[in-house]
Amino acid sequence: MDTLTRMRAFIDVVEAEGFSAAARKIGRSKALLSKYVRELEDDLGVRLLNRTTRQFSLTESGHTYYHRATEILRELDDLQDSISESSGDVRGKIKLTAPRSFADASLGMSLIDFCADHPEIALDIHLDDRFVDLVEEGFDLAIRITRLQDSSLIAKRLSAFHTVVCASPDLIARLGMPETPEQLREMPCIIDTNSRSRNNWQFRNQDGSMMTVAIRGPLEVNSPLTTMAATVKGLGFSVLPRFVADGELNKGTLVPVLLDYMLNDGGIYAIYPHRTYLPAKVRLLVDYLAKWFKDNPCKELTNDEA
């Protein structure tokens, strides 16, 4: 049995966080994966995994080996991609991460459409609202919704990204329509803790200067969908991605407020690590997403629509 096979088995087990989960994911037996990892440890002369019937963890040597092995296999896969590309045959698997709100909204169709149009490429999609380290965790690509900051990563802007402050008609009837962001300090607000601003919402004054308003309210949750549901229920004002709020805005169950003060300078980006060679399959996906968002643009809400 060659070292690469054992190495891949070890990585599969680590990323699935267990032998049983890895066996289910890749379609091999738990006993076979255990055999490969044990043989790898014997060859290296060190223990890579601490494993009992209830616990699973990497040893210090296991951490080191996992990160180096992931880099080595990625380079080998990239080499294979480069050869396949030269023959016109682009295939393989792309490991990508995206926010849950992206996949749950209509924008998630961009990835589904890609799978339908390119059955030779498999997408391994990890939905996570945390800031994933692409290099450390072995991702080929990330979809991020953000104001882009300096980074060692490469980013391609796919689309504009707009947020909107919303409230239910009943809440506005009870408390009144806020005319300035400062008025939100005295009103209940729903806080999406995924947002970098959390309970310090940022706005832009009419003169272009920035304004931060500290808000509070009855609910904090790390989900824009739950935030929206609480807003529809009348628990408070909230800041929502436009692509999340669109349906409720169109139905009139949410009302946009303070449109003239919104920043709306963020974007939706495809982000990938610096590499000597960008795999053809990744470039194909990035180009596909760029065209998909061009054909399906995210619209900004204006006062005329409100």
mmCIF file of N, CA, C and O in Angstrom, residues 62-130:
data_model
loop_
_atom_site.group_PDB
_atom_site.id
_atom_site.type_symbol
_atom_site.label_atom_id
_atom_site.label_comp_id
_atom_site.label_asym_id
_atom_site.label_seq_id
_atom_site.Cartn_x
_atom_site.Cartn_y
_atom_site.Cartn_z
ATOM 1 N N GLY A 62 0.406 14.794 14.888
ATOM 2 C CA GLY A 62 -0.702 14.680 13.948
ATOM 3 C C GLY A 62 -1.079 16.004 13.325
ATOM 4 O O GLY A 62 -1.358 16.090 12.117
ATOM 5 N N HIS A 63 -1.071 17.070 14.138
ATOM 6 C CA HIS A 63 -1.346 18.407 13.617
ATOM 7 C C HIS A 63 -0.319 18.782 12.542
ATOM 8 O O HIS A 63 -0.672 19.259 11.456
ATOM 9 N N THR A 64 0.942 18.565 12.858
ATOM 10 C CA THR A 64 2.013 18.921 11.924
ATOM 11 C C THR A 64 1.888 18.128 10.634
ATOM 12 O O THR A 64 1.981 18.671 9.527
ATOM 13 N N TYR A 65 1.670 16.826 10.778
ATOM 14 C CA TYR A 65 1.592 15.969 9.602
ATOM 15 C C TYR A 65 0.382 16.325 8.749
ATOM 16 O O TYR A 65 0.472 16.363 7.509
ATOM 17 N N TYR A 66 -0.765 16.609 9.392
ATOM 18 C CA TYR A 66 -1.980 16.931 8.640
ATOM 19 C C TYR A 66 -1.784 18.163 7.756
ATOM 20 O O TYR A 66 -2.125 18.145 6.568
ATOM 21 N N HIS A 67 -1.220 19.225 8.323
ATOM 22 C CA HIS A 67 -1.068 20.465 7.552
ATOM 23 C C HIS A 67 -0.076 20.296 6.404
ATOM 24 O O HIS A 67 -0.320 20.766 5.286
ATOM 25 N N ARG A 68 1.032 19.585 6.642
ATOM 26 C CA ARG A 68 2.007 19.391 5.559
ATOM 27 C C ARG A 68 1.466 18.429 4.505
ATOM 28 O O ARG A 68 1.654 18.623 3.305
ATOM 29 N N ALA A 69 0.780 17.380 4.969
ATOM 30 C CA ALA A 69 0.232 16.404 4.026
ATOM 31 C C ALA A 69 -0.835 17.041 3.144
ATOM 32 O O ALA A 69 -0.922 16.747 1.939
ATOM 33 N N THR A 70 -1.652 17.932 3.735
ATOM 34 C CA THR A 70 -2.680 18.625 2.956
ATOM 35 C C THR A 70 -2.042 19.463 1.864
ATOM 36 O O THR A 70 -2.517 19.488 0.714
ATOM 37 N N GLU A 71 -0.954 20.156 2.193
ATOM 38 C CA GLU A 71 -0.258 20.973 1.192
ATOM 39 C C GLU A 71 0.314 20.105 0.082
ATOM 40 O O GLU A 71 0.231 20.435 -1.109
ATOM 41 N N ILE A 72 0.910 18.976 0.468
ATOM 42 C CA ILE A 72 1.528 18.084 -0.523
ATOM 43 C C ILE A 72 0.479 17.532 -1.483
ATOM 44 O O ILE A 72 0.659 17.549 -2.708
ATOM 45 N N LEU A 73 -0.627 17.054 -0.936
ATOM 46 C CA LEU A 73 -1.672 16.484 -1.793
ATOM 47 C C LEU A 73 -2.327 17.542 -2.668
ATOM 48 O O LEU A 73 -2.715 17.263 -3.804
ATOM 49 N N ARG A 74 -2.449 18.766 -2.136
ATOM 50 C CA ARG A 74 -3.013 19.836 -2.951
ATOM 51 C C ARG A 74 -2.099 20.135 -4.142
ATOM 52 O O ARG A 74 -2.564 20.358 -5.261
ATOM 53 N N GLU A 75 -0.790 20.143 -3.898
ATOM 54 C CA GLU A 75 0.145 20.374 -4.999
ATOM 55 C C GLU A 75 0.056 19.261 -6.038
ATOM 56 O O GLU A 75 0.104 19.512 -7.253
ATOM 57 N N LEU A 76 -0.083 18.031 -5.571
ATOM 58 C CA LEU A 76 -0.212 16.916 -6.510
ATOM 59 C C LEU A 76 -1.510 17.009 -7.307
ATOM 60 O O LEU A 76 -1.527 16.755 -8.522
ATOM 61 N N ASP A 77 -2.582 17.389 -6.620
ATOM 62 C CA ASP A 77 -3.855 17.551 -7.323
ATOM 63 C C ASP A 77 -3.787 18.684 -8.335
ATOM 64 O O ASP A 77 -4.352 18.593 -9.438
ATOM 65 N N ASP A 78 -3.100 19.772 -7.954
ATOM 66 C CA ASP A 78 -2.940 20.895 -8.875
ATOM 67 C C ASP A 78 -2.140 20.476 -10.101
ATOM 68 O O ASP A 78 -2.429 20.897 -11.229
ATOM 69 N N LEU A 79 -1.110 19.656 -9.886
ATOM 70 C CA LEU A 79 -0.313 19.154 -11.012
ATOM 71 C C LEU A 79 -1.177 18.324 -11.942
ATOM 72 O O LEU A 79 -1.116 18.467 -13.171
ATOM 73 N N GLN A 80 -2.008 17.466 -11.361
ATOM 74 C CA GLN A 80 -2.908 16.658 -12.181
ATOM 75 C C GLN A 80 -3.883 17.544 -12.948
ATOM 76 O O GLN A 80 -4.180 17.292 -14.118
ATOM 77 N N ASP A 81 -4.381 18.598 -12.277
ATOM 78 C CA ASP A 81 -5.286 19.530 -12.948
ATOM 79 C C ASP A 81 -4.621 20.197 -14.142
ATOM 80 O O ASP A 81 -5.233 20.394 -15.188
ATOM 81 N N SER A 82 -3.354 20.576 -13.957
ATOM 82 C CA SER A 82 -2.647 21.270 -15.036
ATOM 83 C C SER A 82 -2.482 20.366 -16.253
ATOM 84 O O SER A 82 -2.593 20.813 -17.396
ATOM 85 N N ILE A 83 -2.222 19.079 -15.995
ATOM 86 C CA ILE A 83 -2.093 18.136 -17.106
ATOM 87 C C ILE A 83 -3.448 17.911 -17.770
ATOM 88 O O ILE A 83 -3.576 17.877 -18.992
ATOM 89 N N SER A 84 -4.491 17.777 -16.937
ATOM 90 C CA SER A 84 -5.836 17.582 -17.475
ATOM 91 C C SER A 84 -6.270 18.783 -18.303
ATOM 92 O O SER A 84 -6.884 18.648 -19.359
ATOM 93 N N GLU A 85 -5.921 19.994 -17.811
ATOM 94 C CA GLU A 85 -6.302 21.200 -18.536
ATOM 95 C C GLU A 85 -5.660 21.240 -19.908
ATOM 96 O O GLU A 85 -6.281 21.641 -20.899
ATOM 97 N N SER A 86 -4.402 20.814 -19.984
ATOM 98 C CA SER A 86 -3.705 20.854 -21.276
ATOM 99 C C SER A 86 -4.337 19.903 -22.282
ATOM 100 O O SER A 86 -4.224 20.091 -23.487
ATOM 101 N N SER A 87 -5.041 18.879 -21.774
ATOM 102 C CA SER A 87 -5.713 17.947 -22.674
ATOM 103 C C SER A 87 -7.181 18.311 -22.875
ATOM 104 O O SER A 87 -7.921 17.595 -23.536
ATOM 105 N N GLY A 88 -7.601 19.447 -22.249
ATOM 106 C CA GLY A 88 -8.972 19.903 -22.387
ATOM 107 C C GLY A 88 -9.948 19.184 -21.477
ATOM 108 O O GLY A 88 -11.162 19.322 -21.637
ATOM 109 N N ASP A 89 -9.439 18.428 -20.511
ATOM 110 C CA ASP A 89 -10.298 17.643 -19.626
ATOM 111 C C ASP A 89 -10.249 18.240 -18.214
ATOM 112 O O ASP A 89 -9.299 18.034 -17.482
ATOM 113 N N VAL A 90 -11.265 19.030 -17.844
ATOM 114 C CA VAL A 90 -11.316 19.668 -16.528
ATOM 115 C C VAL A 90 -12.322 18.924 -15.663
ATOM 116 O O VAL A 90 -13.504 18.860 -15.987
ATOM 117 N N ARG A 91 -11.833 18.342 -14.567
ATOM 118 C CA ARG A 91 -12.702 17.574 -13.678
ATOM 119 C C ARG A 91 -12.088 17.569 -12.294
ATOM 120 O O ARG A 91 -11.023 18.133 -12.063
ATOM 121 N N GLY A 92 -12.778 16.942 -11.341
ATOM 122 C CA GLY A 92 -12.245 16.852 -9.990
ATOM 123 C C GLY A 92 -13.227 17.380 -8.956
ATOM 124 O O GLY A 92 -14.426 17.540 -9.218
ATOM 125 N N LYS A 93 -12.711 17.676 -7.761
ATOM 126 C CA LYS A 93 -13.537 18.160 -6.648
ATOM 127 C C LYS A 93 -13.009 19.507 -6.162
ATOM 128 O O LYS A 93 -11.805 19.725 -6.097
ATOM 129 N N ILE A 94 -13.932 20.402 -5.833
ATOM 130 C CA ILE A 94 -13.587 21.713 -5.282
ATOM 131 C C ILE A 94 -14.156 21.801 -3.877
ATOM 132 O O ILE A 94 -15.364 21.633 -3.676
ATOM 133 N N LYS A 95 -13.292 22.059 -2.927
ATOM 134 C CA LYS A 95 -13.721 22.231 -1.539
ATOM 135 C C LYS A 95 -13.887 23.719 -1.281
ATOM 136 O O LYS A 95 -12.923 24.475 -1.368
ATOM 137 N N LEU A 96 -15.115 24.146 -1.001
ATOM 138 C CA LEU A 96 -15.359 25.568 -0.818
ATOM 139 C C LEU A 96 -16.201 25.819 0.419
ATOM 140 O O LEU A 96 -16.938 24.951 0.880
ATOM 141 N N THR A 97 -16.092 27.030 0.927
ATOM 142 C CA THR A 97 -16.871 27.441 2.082
ATOM 143 C C THR A 97 -17.686 28.671 1.720
ATOM 144 O O THR A 97 -17.255 29.504 0.909
ATOM 145 N N ALA A 98 -18.865 28.765 2.312
ATOM 146 C CA ALA A 98 -19.760 29.901 2.050
ATOM 147 C C ALA A 98 -20.625 30.128 3.278
ATOM 148 O O ALA A 98 -20.864 29.205 4.063
ATOM 149 N N PRO A 99 -21.108 31.352 3.480
ATOM 150 C CA PRO A 99 -22.029 31.601 4.603
ATOM 151 C C PRO A 99 -23.340 30.859 4.407
ATOM 152 O O PRO A 99 -23.802 30.661 3.284
ATOM 153 N N ARG A 100 -23.957 30.467 5.514
ATOM 154 C CA ARG A 100 -25.238 29.791 5.436
ATOM 155 C C ARG A 100 -26.294 30.657 4.753
ATOM 156 O O ARG A 100 -27.121 30.166 3.980
ATOM 157 N N SER A 101 -26.268 31.953 5.038
ATOM 158 C CA SER A 101 -27.276 32.842 4.457
ATOM 159 C C SER A 101 -27.155 32.886 2.940
ATOM 160 O O SER A 101 -28.151 33.038 2.227
ATOM 161 N N PHE A 102 -25.940 32.751 2.415
ATOM 162 C CA PHE A 102 -25.727 32.745 0.965
ATOM 163 C C PHE A 102 -26.403 31.526 0.346
ATOM 164 O O PHE A 102 -27.134 31.630 -0.635
ATOM 165 N N ALA A 103 -26.173 30.373 0.947
ATOM 166 C CA ALA A 103 -26.718 29.135 0.379
ATOM 167 C C ALA A 103 -28.222 29.046 0.569
ATOM 168 O O ALA A 103 -28.930 28.500 -0.280
ATOM 169 N N ASP A 104 -28.721 29.566 1.690
ATOM 170 C CA ASP A 104 -30.152 29.479 1.971
ATOM 171 C C ASP A 104 -30.972 30.443 1.121
ATOM 172 O O ASP A 104 -32.164 30.230 0.921
ATOM 173 N N ALA A 105 -30.344 31.510 0.637
ATOM 174 C CA ALA A 105 -31.046 32.488 -0.192
ATOM 175 C C ALA A 105 -31.000 32.060 -1.657
ATOM 176 O O ALA A 105 -30.398 31.046 -2.012
ATOM 177 N N SER A 106 -31.615 32.860 -2.504
ATOM 178 C CA SER A 106 -31.654 32.529 -3.938
ATOM 179 C C SER A 106 -30.266 32.492 -4.560
ATOM 180 O O SER A 106 -30.050 31.844 -5.586
ATOM 181 N N LEU A 107 -29.291 33.174 -3.916
ATOM 182 C CA LEU A 107 -27.931 33.192 -4.458
ATOM 183 C C LEU A 107 -27.313 31.801 -4.468
ATOM 184 O O LEU A 107 -26.406 31.525 -5.258
ATOM 185 N N GLY A 108 -27.777 30.936 -3.569
ATOM 186 C CA GLY A 108 -27.254 29.581 -3.545
ATOM 187 C C GLY A 108 -27.488 28.819 -4.836
ATOM 188 O O GLY A 108 -26.796 27.830 -5.122
ATOM 189 N N MET A 109 -28.437 29.274 -5.633
ATOM 190 C CA MET A 109 -28.692 28.631 -6.927
ATOM 191 C C MET A 109 -27.488 28.737 -7.847
ATOM 192 O O MET A 109 -27.344 27.932 -8.769
ATOM 193 N N SER A 110 -26.607 29.709 -7.620
ATOM 194 C CA SER A 110 -25.427 29.836 -8.462
ATOM 195 C C SER A 110 -24.562 28.590 -8.377
ATOM 196 O O SER A 110 -24.012 28.121 -9.387
ATOM 197 N N LEU A 111 -24.443 28.014 -7.181
ATOM 198 C CA LEU A 111 -23.647 26.802 -7.001
ATOM 199 C C LEU A 111 -24.382 25.575 -7.544
ATOM 200 O O LEU A 111 -23.771 24.685 -8.137
ATOM 201 N N ILE A 112 -25.699 25.544 -7.342
ATOM 202 C CA ILE A 112 -26.487 24.427 -7.869
ATOM 203 C C ILE A 112 -26.459 24.430 -9.395
ATOM 204 O O ILE A 112 -26.322 23.379 -10.038
ATOM 205 N N ASP A 113 -26.587 25.611 -9.985
ATOM 206 C CA ASP A 113 -26.538 25.713 -11.450
ATOM 207 C C ASP A 113 -25.182 25.263 -11.984
ATOM 208 O O ASP A 113 -25.107 24.613 -13.040
ATOM 209 N N PHE A 114 -24.105 25.602 -11.257
ATOM 210 C CA PHE A 114 -22.776 25.165 -11.695
ATOM 211 C C PHE A 114 -22.691 23.646 -11.708
ATOM 212 O O PHE A 114 -22.172 23.046 -12.661
ATOM 213 N N CYS A 115 -23.190 23.003 -10.647
ATOM 214 C CA CYS A 115 -23.168 21.537 -10.589
ATOM 215 C C CYS A 115 -23.949 20.925 -11.746
ATOM 216 O O CYS A 115 -23.544 19.916 -12.325
ATOM 217 N N ALA A 116 -25.085 21.537 -12.064
ATOM 218 C CA ALA A 116 -25.902 21.018 -13.160
ATOM 219 C C ALA A 116 -25.202 21.170 -14.506
ATOM 220 O O ALA A 116 -25.284 20.279 -15.360
ATOM 221 N N ASP A 117 -24.497 22.274 -14.681
ATOM 222 C CA ASP A 117 -23.835 22.545 -15.961
ATOM 223 C C ASP A 117 -22.483 21.861 -16.083
ATOM 224 O O ASP A 117 -21.963 21.703 -17.197
ATOM 225 N N HIS A 118 -21.891 21.471 -14.938
ATOM 226 C CA HIS A 118 -20.554 20.855 -14.964
ATOM 227 C C HIS A 118 -20.544 19.589 -14.102
ATOM 228 O O HIS A 118 -19.922 19.553 -13.036
ATOM 229 N N PRO A 119 -21.218 18.541 -14.546
ATOM 230 C CA PRO A 119 -21.298 17.305 -13.744
ATOM 231 C C PRO A 119 -19.954 16.627 -13.533
ATOM 232 O O PRO A 119 -19.834 15.773 -12.657
ATOM 233 N N GLU A 120 -18.944 17.007 -14.308
ATOM 234 C CA GLU A 120 -17.621 16.407 -14.154
ATOM 235 C C GLU A 120 -16.848 16.977 -12.967
ATOM 236 O O GLU A 120 -15.802 16.459 -12.589
ATOM 237 N N ILE A 121 -17.385 18.051 -12.359
ATOM 238 C CA ILE A 121 -16.746 18.673 -11.204
ATOM 239 C C ILE A 121 -17.671 18.552 -10.004
ATOM 240 O O ILE A 121 -18.840 18.935 -10.068
ATOM 241 N N ALA A 122 -17.150 18.010 -8.904
ATOM 242 C CA ALA A 122 -17.934 17.852 -7.676
ATOM 243 C C ALA A 122 -17.622 18.994 -6.719
ATOM 244 O O ALA A 122 -16.454 19.357 -6.528
ATOM 245 N N LEU A 123 -18.659 19.584 -6.135
ATOM 246 C CA LEU A 123 -18.481 20.636 -5.135
ATOM 247 C C LEU A 123 -18.658 20.049 -3.742
ATOM 248 O O LEU A 123 -19.667 19.407 -3.454
ATOM 249 N N ASP A 124 -17.660 20.271 -2.899
ATOM 250 C CA ASP A 124 -17.728 19.892 -1.486
ATOM 251 C C ASP A 124 -17.940 21.192 -0.703
ATOM 252 O O ASP A 124 -16.997 21.906 -0.390
ATOM 253 N N ILE A 125 -19.209 21.522 -0.426
ATOM 254 C CA ILE A 125 -19.577 22.832 0.126
ATOM 255 C C ILE A 125 -19.721 22.739 1.640
ATOM 256 O O ILE A 125 -20.465 21.915 2.156
ATOM 257 N N HIS A 126 -18.992 23.605 2.336
ATOM 258 C CA HIS A 126 -19.080 23.695 3.796
ATOM 259 C C HIS A 126 -19.709 25.041 4.137
ATOM 260 O O HIS A 126 -19.120 26.098 3.870
ATOM 261 N N LEU A 127 -20.908 25.007 4.720
ATOM 262 C CA LEU A 127 -21.608 26.233 5.084
ATOM 263 C C LEU A 127 -21.225 26.618 6.505
ATOM 264 O O LEU A 127 -21.448 25.854 7.446
ATOM 265 N N ASP A 128 -20.641 27.787 6.640
ATOM 266 C CA ASP A 128 -20.139 28.208 7.949
ATOM 267 C C ASP A 128 -20.098 29.727 7.974
ATOM 268 O O ASP A 128 -19.567 30.350 7.060
ATOM 269 N N ASP A 129 -20.657 30.310 9.022
ATOM 270 C CA ASP A 129 -20.676 31.763 9.126
ATOM 271 C C ASP A 129 -19.417 32.329 9.777
ATOM 272 O O ASP A 129 -19.241 33.540 9.834
ATOM 273 N N ARG A 130 -18.541 31.448 10.266
ATOM 274 C CA ARG A 130 -17.298 31.951 10.844
ATOM 275 C C ARG A 130 -16.298 32.265 9.737
ATOM 276 O O ARG A 130 -16.458 31.857 8.584
#
